[in-house]
């Protein structure tokens, strides 16, 4: 990076700490026109901080430019395709943002009296109803703040139901292709985890399942379509096997963008599932949130839903806290309201037929990529793809080029990497999820980049192995970053 001079966008932005010089401030306040108060007296000494070590002192314009430059460095769905498999990085339509910024919704306060929050409550009630319809389930809670929290919420409800039946049981069964949050949630809910193998088709091995299910098993957690992007064709049989032994079927619904408008989990035997509004329903996603992971359940689990529940009395909405079987609260207030508003806007803007088209286009796009890249990359499972496709690096590994390096090389071609090394059952996995919002033009650009990189791996493997070349920083020490993170800047 020498000859191209774009200093403001391409130089390595220093930390705010490094820009600091004593006495600089980023605010101006008028002279006090009331008697000054000692904050320690007013708030209590324990609530007042003396000083923060090395707190940066900078001017307003320095702060604004610092963060604006950093924001322009970030890759985003508004720049281009973001094929991060399993994450469903679809474009977020601006109409959702417009609706979420309406004054009555943006400024609603959770402590507002119910009589003044009827509109916000109606929004949540309509979203609950829409999600129940889309999933074919009986009742929905919007409280969980993410998919993982939805999993835990549902497992605690299942535990409560089984306890009421006389035995909470001990184990949760989880296929080897599952997302890491599934075993984590099961353990947090106090269950032991037992793994089940997938078969050569990349589906749950039903014979193995039959051997595992007994009176100790509380539930199976199954992602459908699973993380290989394959629909579990035996799903009805799977539900029968579990139900016959008094166990429950939990569906990880993070991949509902492959079913919406086509098939409903409630119709194929699922007892509870979570949705990721920040995936399927296009609410902004990334940078740590906020998200929303609503849980949908069958009638039998409804009494255990978290409080409060929305309840219609006459013409008014009210919150019902007096539900004796509820597992209690899982989150402050009612959920990430702004996310809920965006999801309802998305659902209403599309309507039923529109949501069905979303699914069809997501599946079409993934299969288009699958067909175009199949001659160049190893496809470990031949089953048809749903909304995403998983290749392996087997053909490139011969030239000592691996999935992580191909992903880094994609950055040089202007794309966000696909998901690397997941699912774990595929060695050198390359998991690609285009979503329905990509045009054929953008898909073709991505496919060409992948084909070019496959060519480089054969002829010029160094260039792939040392990628990325076009970024400010190339390879960082990922192990050191994870094991010894520097969380506090110290002057040199
Ligand atoms: C994303 C995802 C999750 C976790 O959802 P979060 O909202 O990130 O907590 C769980 N399972 C699958 C299959 C996922 O893709």
Short mmCIF file of C-alpha atoms and ligand atoms in Angstrom, two decimals:
data_model
loop_
_atom_site.label_atom_id
_atom_site.label_comp_id
_atom_site.label_asym_id
_atom_site.label_seq_id
_atom_site.Cartn_x
_atom_site.Cartn_y
_atom_site.Cartn_z
CA UNK A 1 0.00 0.00 0.00
CA UNK A 2 2.28 2.80 -1.15
CA UNK A 3 1.45 4.66 -4.35
CA UNK A 4 -2.31 5.06 -3.92
CA UNK A 5 -2.75 8.08 -1.67
CA UNK A 6 -6.14 8.17 0.05
CA UNK A 7 -4.88 9.23 3.45
CA UNK A 8 -8.17 9.88 5.17
CA UNK A 9 -9.69 6.58 4.28
CA UNK A 10 -6.70 4.31 4.14
CA UNK A 11 -4.21 5.30 6.78
CA UNK A 12 -4.19 3.29 9.97
CA UNK A 13 -6.41 5.19 12.37
CA UNK A 14 -4.72 5.64 15.77
CA UNK A 15 -6.60 4.92 18.98
CA UNK A 16 -8.39 7.84 20.60
CA UNK A 17 -6.05 7.31 23.57
CA UNK A 18 -3.07 8.04 21.33
CA UNK A 19 -4.60 11.33 20.18
CA UNK A 20 -5.30 12.52 23.68
CA UNK A 21 -3.82 15.72 24.98
CA UNK A 22 -4.60 17.14 28.42
CA UNK A 23 -7.37 19.72 28.68
CA UNK A 24 -9.10 19.03 25.37
CA UNK A 25 -12.86 18.58 25.71
CA UNK A 26 -15.64 17.71 23.29
CA UNK A 27 -18.40 19.76 24.89
CA UNK A 28 -19.29 23.31 25.82
CA UNK A 29 -21.65 24.13 28.64
CA UNK A 30 -22.96 27.55 29.69
CA UNK A 31 -21.93 29.07 33.03
CA UNK A 32 -23.90 27.65 35.97
CA UNK A 33 -26.87 29.81 36.89
CA UNK A 34 -27.72 27.74 39.99
CA UNK A 35 -25.62 27.11 43.10
CA UNK A 36 -23.04 24.36 42.47
CA UNK A 37 -23.58 21.02 44.24
CA UNK A 38 -20.85 18.59 45.23
CA UNK A 39 -21.66 15.43 43.25
CA UNK A 40 -20.33 13.27 46.09
CA UNK A 41 -22.81 14.83 48.48
CA UNK A 42 -25.69 14.61 46.05
CA UNK A 43 -25.08 11.07 44.81
CA UNK A 44 -23.06 9.49 47.61
CA UNK A 45 -19.26 9.08 47.32
CA UNK A 46 -19.45 5.46 46.13
CA UNK A 47 -21.35 6.59 43.02
CA UNK A 48 -18.77 9.13 41.91
CA UNK A 49 -15.63 8.07 40.09
CA UNK A 50 -12.48 10.04 40.83
CA UNK A 51 -10.74 9.54 37.53
CA UNK A 52 -10.43 6.98 34.78
CA UNK A 53 -6.81 6.07 34.05
CA UNK A 54 -5.65 7.50 30.74
CA UNK A 55 -9.14 8.59 29.75
CA UNK A 56 -8.68 10.18 26.32
CA UNK A 57 -9.09 13.95 26.16
CA UNK A 58 -10.02 14.92 22.61
CA UNK A 59 -12.07 17.55 20.80
CA UNK A 60 -15.50 17.01 19.23
CA UNK A 61 -14.22 17.02 15.67
CA UNK A 62 -11.58 14.41 16.54
CA UNK A 63 -14.19 12.11 18.05
CA UNK A 64 -16.55 12.49 15.10
CA UNK A 65 -13.83 11.89 12.51
CA UNK A 66 -12.40 8.93 14.40
CA UNK A 67 -15.68 7.04 14.49
CA UNK A 68 -16.76 8.09 11.01
CA UNK A 69 -13.49 6.75 9.56
CA UNK A 70 -13.80 3.52 11.47
CA UNK A 71 -17.39 3.09 10.26
CA UNK A 72 -16.19 3.43 6.66
CA UNK A 73 -13.68 0.61 7.18
CA UNK A 74 -16.34 -1.84 8.13
CA UNK A 75 -17.70 -4.26 5.59
CA UNK A 76 -21.50 -4.18 5.65
CA UNK A 77 -24.47 -5.69 3.88
CA UNK A 78 -25.06 -2.23 2.37
CA UNK A 79 -21.70 -2.54 0.52
CA UNK A 80 -22.16 -5.97 -1.00
CA UNK A 81 -22.88 -9.65 -0.59
CA UNK A 82 -22.21 -11.05 2.88
CA UNK A 83 -22.31 -14.83 2.38
CA UNK A 84 -21.65 -15.77 6.02
CA UNK A 85 -23.39 -19.16 6.22
CA UNK A 86 -25.74 -19.83 9.14
CA UNK A 87 -25.98 -16.09 9.86
CA UNK A 88 -28.51 -15.09 7.15
CA UNK A 89 -27.00 -11.71 6.38
CA UNK A 90 -29.87 -10.45 4.25
CA UNK A 91 -30.35 -6.83 3.28
CA UNK A 92 -32.47 -4.88 5.77
CA UNK A 93 -35.18 -2.99 3.85
CA UNK A 94 -35.27 0.72 4.73
CA UNK A 95 -39.04 0.71 5.23
CA UNK A 96 -38.40 -1.19 8.49
CA UNK A 97 -36.16 1.65 9.66
CA UNK A 98 -38.73 4.26 8.70
CA UNK A 99 -41.40 2.52 10.76
CA UNK A 100 -39.11 1.96 13.76
CA UNK A 101 -38.32 5.69 13.79
CA UNK A 102 -41.98 6.80 13.98
CA UNK A 103 -42.15 9.03 17.02
CA UNK A 104 -44.78 7.06 18.94
CA UNK A 105 -42.76 3.85 18.56
CA UNK A 106 -39.21 5.20 18.83
CA UNK A 107 -40.01 7.18 21.98
CA UNK A 108 -42.25 4.65 23.70
CA UNK A 109 -41.02 4.00 27.23
CA UNK A 110 -41.37 0.66 29.04
CA UNK A 111 -42.64 2.46 32.15
CA UNK A 112 -45.39 4.20 30.18
CA UNK A 113 -48.79 3.30 31.71
CA UNK A 114 -50.66 0.60 29.82
CA UNK A 115 -53.37 3.06 28.84
CA UNK A 116 -50.74 5.11 26.93
CA UNK A 117 -48.94 2.11 25.43
CA UNK A 118 -51.86 0.48 23.63
CA UNK A 119 -50.31 1.02 20.18
CA UNK A 120 -46.99 -0.55 21.16
CA UNK A 121 -48.84 -3.47 22.77
CA UNK A 122 -50.91 -3.92 19.61
CA UNK A 123 -47.68 -4.08 17.56
CA UNK A 124 -46.36 -6.87 19.80
CA UNK A 125 -49.68 -8.74 19.78
CA UNK A 126 -49.81 -8.63 15.98
CA UNK A 127 -46.23 -9.86 15.71
CA UNK A 128 -46.98 -12.75 18.07
CA UNK A 129 -49.99 -13.68 15.93
CA UNK A 130 -48.01 -13.44 12.68
CA UNK A 131 -45.18 -15.63 14.01
CA UNK A 132 -47.69 -18.20 15.34
CA UNK A 133 -49.26 -18.33 11.87
CA UNK A 134 -45.90 -18.62 10.06
CA UNK A 135 -44.68 -21.43 12.35
CA UNK A 136 -48.02 -23.23 12.83
CA UNK A 137 -47.65 -22.99 16.60
CA UNK A 138 -50.17 -21.92 19.26
CA UNK A 139 -48.46 -19.22 21.32
CA UNK A 140 -45.38 -16.99 21.08
CA UNK A 141 -43.20 -15.02 23.51
CA UNK A 142 -41.19 -12.12 22.13
CA UNK A 143 -39.00 -11.64 25.18
CA UNK A 144 -35.73 -13.52 24.43
CA UNK A 145 -33.06 -11.17 23.12
CA UNK A 146 -31.34 -13.68 20.83
CA UNK A 147 -31.64 -17.18 19.44
CA UNK A 148 -29.50 -18.65 22.19
CA UNK A 149 -31.69 -17.07 24.87
CA UNK A 150 -34.74 -18.43 23.06
CA UNK A 151 -33.25 -21.92 23.28
CA UNK A 152 -32.72 -21.59 27.02
CA UNK A 153 -36.22 -20.16 27.54
CA UNK A 154 -37.80 -23.06 25.66
CA UNK A 155 -35.72 -25.68 27.47
CA UNK A 156 -36.73 -24.26 30.84
CA UNK A 157 -40.38 -24.45 29.75
CA UNK A 158 -39.94 -28.05 28.61
CA UNK A 159 -38.31 -28.90 31.91
CA UNK A 160 -41.30 -27.34 33.73
CA UNK A 161 -43.76 -29.36 31.65
CA UNK A 162 -41.90 -32.63 32.19
CA UNK A 163 -41.62 -31.88 35.89
CA UNK A 164 -45.39 -31.41 36.02
CA UNK A 165 -45.74 -34.80 34.30
CA UNK A 166 -43.65 -36.26 37.12
CA UNK A 167 -40.05 -36.36 35.89
CA UNK A 168 -37.92 -33.57 34.36
CA UNK A 169 -35.59 -36.25 32.90
CA UNK A 170 -31.83 -35.96 32.45
CA UNK A 171 -30.69 -35.71 28.86
CA UNK A 172 -31.02 -33.65 25.72
CA UNK A 173 -30.12 -35.29 22.40
CA UNK A 174 -28.28 -33.14 19.87
CA UNK A 175 -27.05 -34.14 16.38
CA UNK A 176 -23.36 -33.70 15.57
CA UNK A 177 -24.18 -31.01 12.99
CA UNK A 178 -25.76 -28.68 15.57
CA UNK A 179 -24.89 -25.06 16.23
CA UNK A 180 -22.73 -24.63 19.35
CA UNK A 181 -25.46 -22.73 21.18
CA UNK A 182 -27.61 -25.91 21.38
CA UNK A 183 -25.38 -27.92 23.74
CA UNK A 184 -24.55 -24.73 25.67
CA UNK A 185 -28.25 -24.00 26.26
CA UNK A 186 -28.96 -27.60 27.25
CA UNK A 187 -26.14 -27.55 29.81
CA UNK A 188 -27.32 -24.18 31.17
CA UNK A 189 -30.80 -25.65 31.61
CA UNK A 190 -29.26 -28.41 33.73
CA UNK A 191 -29.29 -31.24 31.19
CA UNK A 192 -26.59 -33.64 30.08
CA UNK A 193 -25.96 -33.63 26.34
CA UNK A 194 -25.82 -36.75 24.19
CA UNK A 195 -24.64 -36.51 20.59
CA UNK A 196 -26.25 -38.31 17.67
CA UNK A 197 -24.45 -38.99 14.40
CA UNK A 198 -25.60 -37.80 11.03
CA UNK A 199 -25.86 -40.31 8.16
CA UNK A 200 -24.14 -40.11 4.74
CA UNK A 201 -26.99 -38.01 3.39
CA UNK A 202 -26.18 -35.37 6.04
CA UNK A 203 -29.39 -36.04 7.97
CA UNK A 204 -30.11 -37.24 11.48
CA UNK A 205 -29.65 -41.01 11.67
CA UNK A 206 -33.14 -42.17 12.64
CA UNK A 207 -32.00 -45.68 13.62
CA UNK A 208 -29.42 -44.14 15.99
CA UNK A 209 -32.13 -41.85 17.38
CA UNK A 210 -34.39 -44.83 18.15
CA UNK A 211 -31.58 -46.41 20.16
CA UNK A 212 -30.94 -43.23 22.15
CA UNK A 213 -34.50 -42.31 23.14
CA UNK A 214 -35.56 -43.61 26.52
CA UNK A 215 -37.22 -42.36 29.72
CA UNK A 216 -34.12 -40.26 30.55
CA UNK A 217 -34.41 -38.15 27.41
CA UNK A 218 -36.22 -34.83 27.82
CA UNK A 219 -35.96 -33.66 24.22
CA UNK A 220 -34.13 -33.66 20.91
CA UNK A 221 -32.84 -30.31 19.67
CA UNK A 222 -32.88 -30.39 15.91
CA UNK A 223 -32.11 -27.65 13.39
CA UNK A 224 -34.27 -27.92 10.28
CA UNK A 225 -33.06 -27.44 7.65
CA UNK A 226 -29.87 -28.41 9.45
CA UNK A 227 -26.54 -26.61 9.38
CA UNK A 228 -25.55 -28.49 6.22
CA UNK A 229 -28.46 -26.68 4.54
CA UNK A 230 -30.31 -30.01 4.20
CA UNK A 231 -33.97 -30.58 5.07
CA UNK A 232 -34.52 -33.37 7.62
CA UNK A 233 -36.86 -35.48 5.51
CA UNK A 234 -37.67 -37.89 8.35
CA UNK A 235 -38.86 -35.10 10.64
CA UNK A 236 -42.38 -36.53 11.16
CA UNK A 237 -40.95 -39.92 12.05
CA UNK A 238 -38.45 -38.23 14.40
CA UNK A 239 -41.33 -36.50 16.22
CA UNK A 240 -43.23 -39.81 16.54
CA UNK A 241 -40.23 -41.62 18.01
CA UNK A 242 -39.76 -38.91 20.65
CA UNK A 243 -43.44 -38.53 21.52
CA UNK A 244 -43.90 -42.28 21.87
CA UNK A 245 -41.36 -42.18 24.73
CA UNK A 246 -42.76 -39.02 26.33
CA UNK A 247 -39.89 -36.82 25.04
CA UNK A 248 -40.27 -33.51 23.24
CA UNK A 249 -39.06 -32.13 19.91
CA UNK A 250 -37.31 -28.77 19.96
CA UNK A 251 -36.55 -27.15 16.63
CA UNK A 252 -33.76 -24.63 16.30
CA UNK A 253 -35.61 -22.32 13.89
CA UNK A 254 -32.61 -20.17 12.93
CA UNK A 255 -33.02 -21.49 9.39
CA UNK A 256 -36.72 -20.65 9.12
CA UNK A 257 -35.80 -18.53 6.08
CA UNK A 258 -35.78 -21.82 4.17
CA UNK A 259 -39.30 -22.84 5.26
CA UNK A 260 -41.33 -19.65 5.71
CA UNK A 261 -44.50 -19.78 3.62
CA UNK A 262 -43.78 -23.35 2.48
CA UNK A 263 -43.79 -25.63 5.56
CA UNK A 264 -44.77 -25.08 9.18
CA UNK A 265 -42.92 -26.75 12.07
CA UNK A 266 -46.20 -26.95 14.00
CA UNK A 267 -47.55 -29.19 11.23
CA UNK A 268 -44.63 -31.64 11.34
CA UNK A 269 -44.58 -32.40 15.05
CA UNK A 270 -42.40 -29.70 16.65
CA UNK A 271 -43.31 -28.81 20.27
CA UNK A 272 -41.26 -25.62 20.58
CA UNK A 273 -38.87 -23.58 18.47
CA UNK A 274 -37.10 -20.25 18.44
CA UNK A 275 -36.85 -17.81 15.57
CA UNK A 276 -34.09 -15.29 14.93
CA UNK A 277 -35.77 -12.05 13.91
CA UNK A 278 -32.29 -10.74 13.04
CA UNK A 279 -31.92 -13.51 10.48
CA UNK A 280 -35.21 -14.56 8.90
CA UNK A 281 -37.02 -11.26 9.40
CA UNK A 282 -34.26 -8.91 8.22
CA UNK A 283 -33.70 -6.82 11.33
CA UNK A 284 -30.16 -5.42 11.56
CA UNK A 285 -27.67 -7.97 12.69
CA UNK A 286 -24.11 -7.89 13.79
CA UNK A 287 -21.87 -5.87 16.03
CA UNK A 288 -23.29 -7.77 18.98
CA UNK A 289 -26.95 -6.97 18.63
CA UNK A 290 -29.58 -6.17 19.58
CA UNK A 291 -31.50 -9.08 18.16
CA UNK A 292 -34.60 -11.01 19.12
CA UNK A 293 -35.19 -14.74 19.54
CA UNK A 294 -38.95 -15.26 20.02
CA UNK A 295 -40.10 -18.71 21.09
CA UNK A 296 -43.19 -20.39 19.63
CA UNK A 297 -44.83 -23.30 21.45
CA UNK A 298 -47.69 -25.77 21.25
CA UNK A 299 -50.70 -25.41 23.57
CA UNK A 300 -49.31 -27.81 26.16
CA UNK A 301 -46.32 -25.54 26.84
CA UNK A 302 -48.28 -22.28 26.86
CA UNK A 303 -48.85 -22.11 30.67
CA UNK A 304 -45.08 -22.00 31.18
CA UNK A 305 -44.35 -19.00 28.93
CA UNK A 306 -42.41 -16.15 30.57
CA UNK A 307 -44.33 -13.31 32.21
CA UNK A 308 -45.76 -10.86 31.43
CA UNK A 309 -48.15 -12.10 28.75
CA UNK A 310 -50.20 -9.76 26.60
CA UNK A 311 -53.89 -10.15 27.35
CA UNK A 312 -56.92 -8.56 25.75
CA UNK A 313 -59.56 -7.35 28.18
CA UNK A 314 -62.51 -5.78 26.38
CA UNK A 315 -61.00 -3.34 23.92
CA UNK A 316 -57.75 -2.86 25.81
CA UNK A 317 -54.44 -4.66 26.01
CA UNK A 318 -53.05 -5.41 29.46
CA UNK A 319 -50.02 -7.26 30.82
CA UNK A 320 -50.82 -10.42 32.74
CA UNK A 321 -48.24 -11.17 35.44
CA UNK A 322 -50.34 -13.64 37.42
CA UNK A 323 -49.58 -16.91 35.73
CA UNK A 324 -48.77 -19.52 38.33
CA UNK A 325 -46.95 -21.97 36.02
CA UNK A 326 -44.80 -19.39 34.24
CA UNK A 327 -41.02 -19.91 34.29
CA UNK A 328 -40.86 -16.21 35.28
CA UNK A 329 -39.08 -13.40 33.55
CA UNK A 330 -36.26 -14.00 31.10
CA UNK A 331 -35.55 -10.38 30.30
CA UNK A 332 -36.28 -6.87 31.56
CA UNK A 333 -39.56 -5.43 30.24
CA UNK A 334 -40.98 -6.99 27.05
CA UNK A 335 -38.15 -7.72 24.62
CA UNK A 336 -36.09 -5.63 22.18
CA UNK A 337 -39.03 -3.54 21.06
CA UNK A 338 -37.32 -1.73 18.16
CA UNK A 339 -36.37 -5.08 16.64
CA UNK A 340 -39.94 -6.33 17.03
CA UNK A 341 -41.30 -3.29 15.20
CA UNK A 342 -38.91 -3.85 12.29
CA UNK A 343 -39.86 -7.53 12.02
CA UNK A 344 -43.58 -6.74 11.90
CA UNK A 345 -42.94 -4.06 9.25
CA UNK A 346 -41.04 -6.67 7.20
CA UNK A 347 -43.82 -9.25 7.53
CA UNK A 348 -46.60 -6.81 6.64
CA UNK A 349 -44.65 -5.27 3.74
CA UNK A 350 -44.22 -8.72 2.18
CA UNK A 351 -47.55 -10.32 3.05
CA UNK A 352 -48.01 -14.10 2.85
CA UNK A 353 -47.15 -14.56 -0.84
CA UNK A 354 -44.16 -12.21 -0.47
CA UNK A 355 -42.72 -14.21 2.42
CA UNK A 356 -43.15 -17.39 0.39
CA UNK A 357 -41.21 -15.76 -2.45
CA UNK A 358 -38.44 -14.80 -0.03
CA UNK A 359 -38.00 -18.49 0.81
CA UNK A 360 -38.11 -19.62 -2.82
CA UNK A 361 -35.50 -17.03 -3.83
CA UNK A 362 -33.22 -17.89 -0.89
CA UNK A 363 -33.27 -21.56 -1.92
CA UNK A 364 -32.85 -20.71 -5.61
CA UNK A 365 -29.83 -18.51 -4.92
CA UNK A 366 -28.11 -21.15 -2.78
CA UNK A 367 -28.68 -23.83 -5.42
CA UNK A 368 -27.42 -21.54 -8.18
CA UNK A 369 -24.14 -21.14 -6.29
CA UNK A 370 -24.04 -24.88 -5.58
CA UNK A 371 -24.34 -25.75 -9.29
CA UNK A 372 -21.84 -23.13 -10.47
CA UNK A 373 -19.17 -23.98 -7.88
CA UNK A 374 -19.59 -27.75 -7.88
CA UNK A 375 -17.03 -28.21 -10.70
CA UNK A 376 -14.42 -26.31 -8.66
CA UNK A 377 -14.96 -27.27 -5.01
CA UNK A 378 -15.62 -30.52 -3.17
CA UNK A 379 -19.26 -31.04 -2.16
CA UNK A 380 -19.23 -33.49 0.77
CA UNK A 381 -23.00 -34.10 0.92
CA UNK A 382 -24.92 -34.63 -2.30
CA UNK A 383 -28.38 -33.88 -0.87
CA UNK A 384 -30.07 -30.86 -2.45
CA UNK A 385 -29.31 -27.53 -0.79
CA UNK A 386 -31.99 -25.47 0.87
CA UNK A 387 -30.98 -21.89 1.79
CA UNK A 388 -27.22 -22.53 2.10
CA UNK A 389 -24.57 -24.81 0.70
CA UNK A 390 -21.53 -26.35 2.41
CA UNK A 391 -18.41 -27.15 0.37
CA UNK A 392 -15.11 -28.43 1.72
CA UNK A 393 -11.55 -27.33 0.88
CA UNK A 394 -10.50 -30.93 0.00
CA UNK A 395 -9.50 -30.07 -3.58
CA UNK A 396 -7.49 -26.99 -2.53
CA UNK A 397 -5.95 -28.66 0.53
CA UNK A 398 -3.87 -30.76 -1.91
CA UNK A 399 -2.06 -27.50 -2.74
CA UNK A 400 -1.85 -26.61 0.96
CA UNK A 401 -4.58 -23.99 0.65
CA UNK A 402 -7.31 -24.21 3.28
CA UNK A 403 -10.75 -22.83 3.97
CA UNK A 404 -9.52 -19.97 6.18
CA UNK A 405 -7.09 -18.81 3.48
CA UNK A 406 -9.66 -18.93 0.70
CA UNK A 407 -11.98 -16.91 2.94
CA UNK A 408 -9.26 -14.28 3.53
CA UNK A 409 -8.58 -14.11 -0.20
CA UNK A 410 -12.29 -13.33 -0.78
CA UNK A 411 -11.68 -10.07 1.11
CA UNK A 412 -9.26 -9.00 -1.63
CA UNK A 413 -12.02 -9.65 -4.15
CA UNK A 414 -14.34 -7.33 -2.23
CA UNK A 415 -16.55 -9.86 -0.44
CA UNK A 416 -17.10 -10.71 3.17
CA UNK A 417 -15.86 -14.26 3.82
CA UNK A 418 -18.21 -17.21 4.01
CA UNK A 419 -18.38 -19.15 7.31
CA UNK A 420 -15.14 -21.02 7.93
CA UNK A 421 -14.80 -24.52 9.46
CA UNK A 422 -18.48 -24.90 10.46
CA UNK A 423 -20.38 -27.21 10.65
CA UNK A 424 -17.76 -29.24 12.48
CA UNK A 425 -18.67 -32.51 10.79
CA UNK A 426 -17.22 -31.23 7.51
CA UNK A 427 -13.44 -31.03 7.49
CA UNK A 428 -12.37 -27.68 5.99
CA UNK A 429 -15.97 -26.50 5.72
CA UNK A 430 -16.87 -23.54 3.52
CA UNK A 431 -20.44 -22.58 4.35
CA UNK A 432 -22.08 -20.18 1.93
CA UNK A 433 -25.46 -18.52 2.44
CA UNK A 434 -26.31 -15.92 -0.20
CA UNK A 435 -29.87 -15.10 1.05
CA UNK A 436 -32.67 -14.00 -1.28
CA UNK A 437 -31.64 -10.36 -1.38
CA UNK A 438 -28.69 -10.85 -3.78
CA UNK A 439 -29.19 -10.17 -7.46
CA UNK A 440 -27.98 -12.58 -10.14
CA UNK A 441 -25.33 -10.01 -11.02
CA UNK A 442 -23.92 -10.01 -7.48
CA UNK A 443 -24.10 -13.83 -7.26
CA UNK A 444 -22.18 -14.10 -10.55
CA UNK A 445 -19.47 -11.73 -9.27
CA UNK A 446 -19.11 -13.86 -6.13
CA UNK A 447 -19.02 -17.11 -8.10
CA UNK A 448 -16.33 -15.70 -10.42
CA UNK A 449 -14.26 -14.63 -7.41
CA UNK A 450 -14.48 -18.15 -5.97
CA UNK A 451 -13.52 -19.73 -9.31
CA UNK A 452 -10.57 -17.33 -9.68
CA UNK A 453 -9.37 -18.21 -6.19
CA UNK A 454 -9.65 -21.94 -6.97
CA UNK A 455 -7.42 -21.26 -9.99
CA UNK A 456 -4.92 -19.34 -7.86
CA UNK A 457 -4.80 -22.21 -5.37
CA UNK A 458 -3.53 -24.44 -8.20
CA UNK A 459 -1.18 -22.01 -9.94
CA UNK A 460 -0.13 -19.39 -7.42
CA UNK A 461 -0.98 -20.78 -4.02
CA UNK A 462 1.28 -18.31 -2.14
CA UNK A 463 -1.02 -15.44 -3.04
CA UNK A 464 -3.96 -17.22 -1.43
CA UNK A 465 -1.98 -18.45 1.54
CA UNK A 466 -0.83 -14.92 2.43
CA UNK A 467 -4.13 -13.14 1.77
CA UNK A 468 -5.54 -10.61 2.37
CA UNK A 469 -3.27 -8.19 0.52
CA UNK A 470 -5.62 -5.23 0.06
CA UNK A 471 -6.41 -4.48 3.68
CA UNK A 472 -4.66 -2.19 6.19
CA UNK A 473 -3.76 -5.13 8.37
CA UNK A 474 -3.25 -8.56 6.90
CA UNK A 475 -2.95 -11.56 9.21
CA UNK A 476 -3.42 -10.99 12.89
CA UNK A 477 -2.45 -13.49 15.54
CA UNK A 478 -5.91 -14.91 16.16
CA UNK A 479 -4.80 -17.22 18.94
CA UNK A 480 -3.10 -14.43 20.90
CA UNK A 481 -6.11 -12.16 20.29
CA UNK A 482 -8.41 -14.79 21.82
CA UNK A 483 -6.13 -15.93 24.64
CA UNK A 484 -4.52 -12.63 25.65
CA UNK A 485 -6.88 -9.84 24.61
CA UNK A 486 -5.68 -6.31 25.36
CA UNK A 487 -8.75 -4.69 26.85
CA UNK A 488 -7.13 -1.60 28.34
CA UNK A 489 -4.76 0.71 26.52
CA UNK A 490 -1.59 1.58 28.37
CA UNK A 491 0.80 4.33 27.31
CA UNK A 492 4.01 2.93 25.84
C1 LIG B 1 -27.53 -18.09 14.70
C2 LIG B 1 -27.88 -19.41 15.18
C3 LIG B 1 -28.13 -19.64 16.54
C4 LIG B 1 -27.90 -18.61 17.64
O1 LIG B 1 -28.65 -17.43 17.48
P1 LIG B 1 -28.19 -16.08 18.17
O2 LIG B 1 -29.30 -15.12 17.85
O3 LIG B 1 -26.88 -15.72 17.56
O4 LIG B 1 -28.07 -16.33 19.65
C5 LIG B 1 -28.52 -20.91 16.91
N1 LIG B 1 -28.66 -21.90 16.01
C6 LIG B 1 -28.41 -21.72 14.70
C7 LIG B 1 -28.59 -22.86 13.74
C8 LIG B 1 -28.01 -20.46 14.24
O5 LIG B 1 -27.76 -20.29 12.93
#
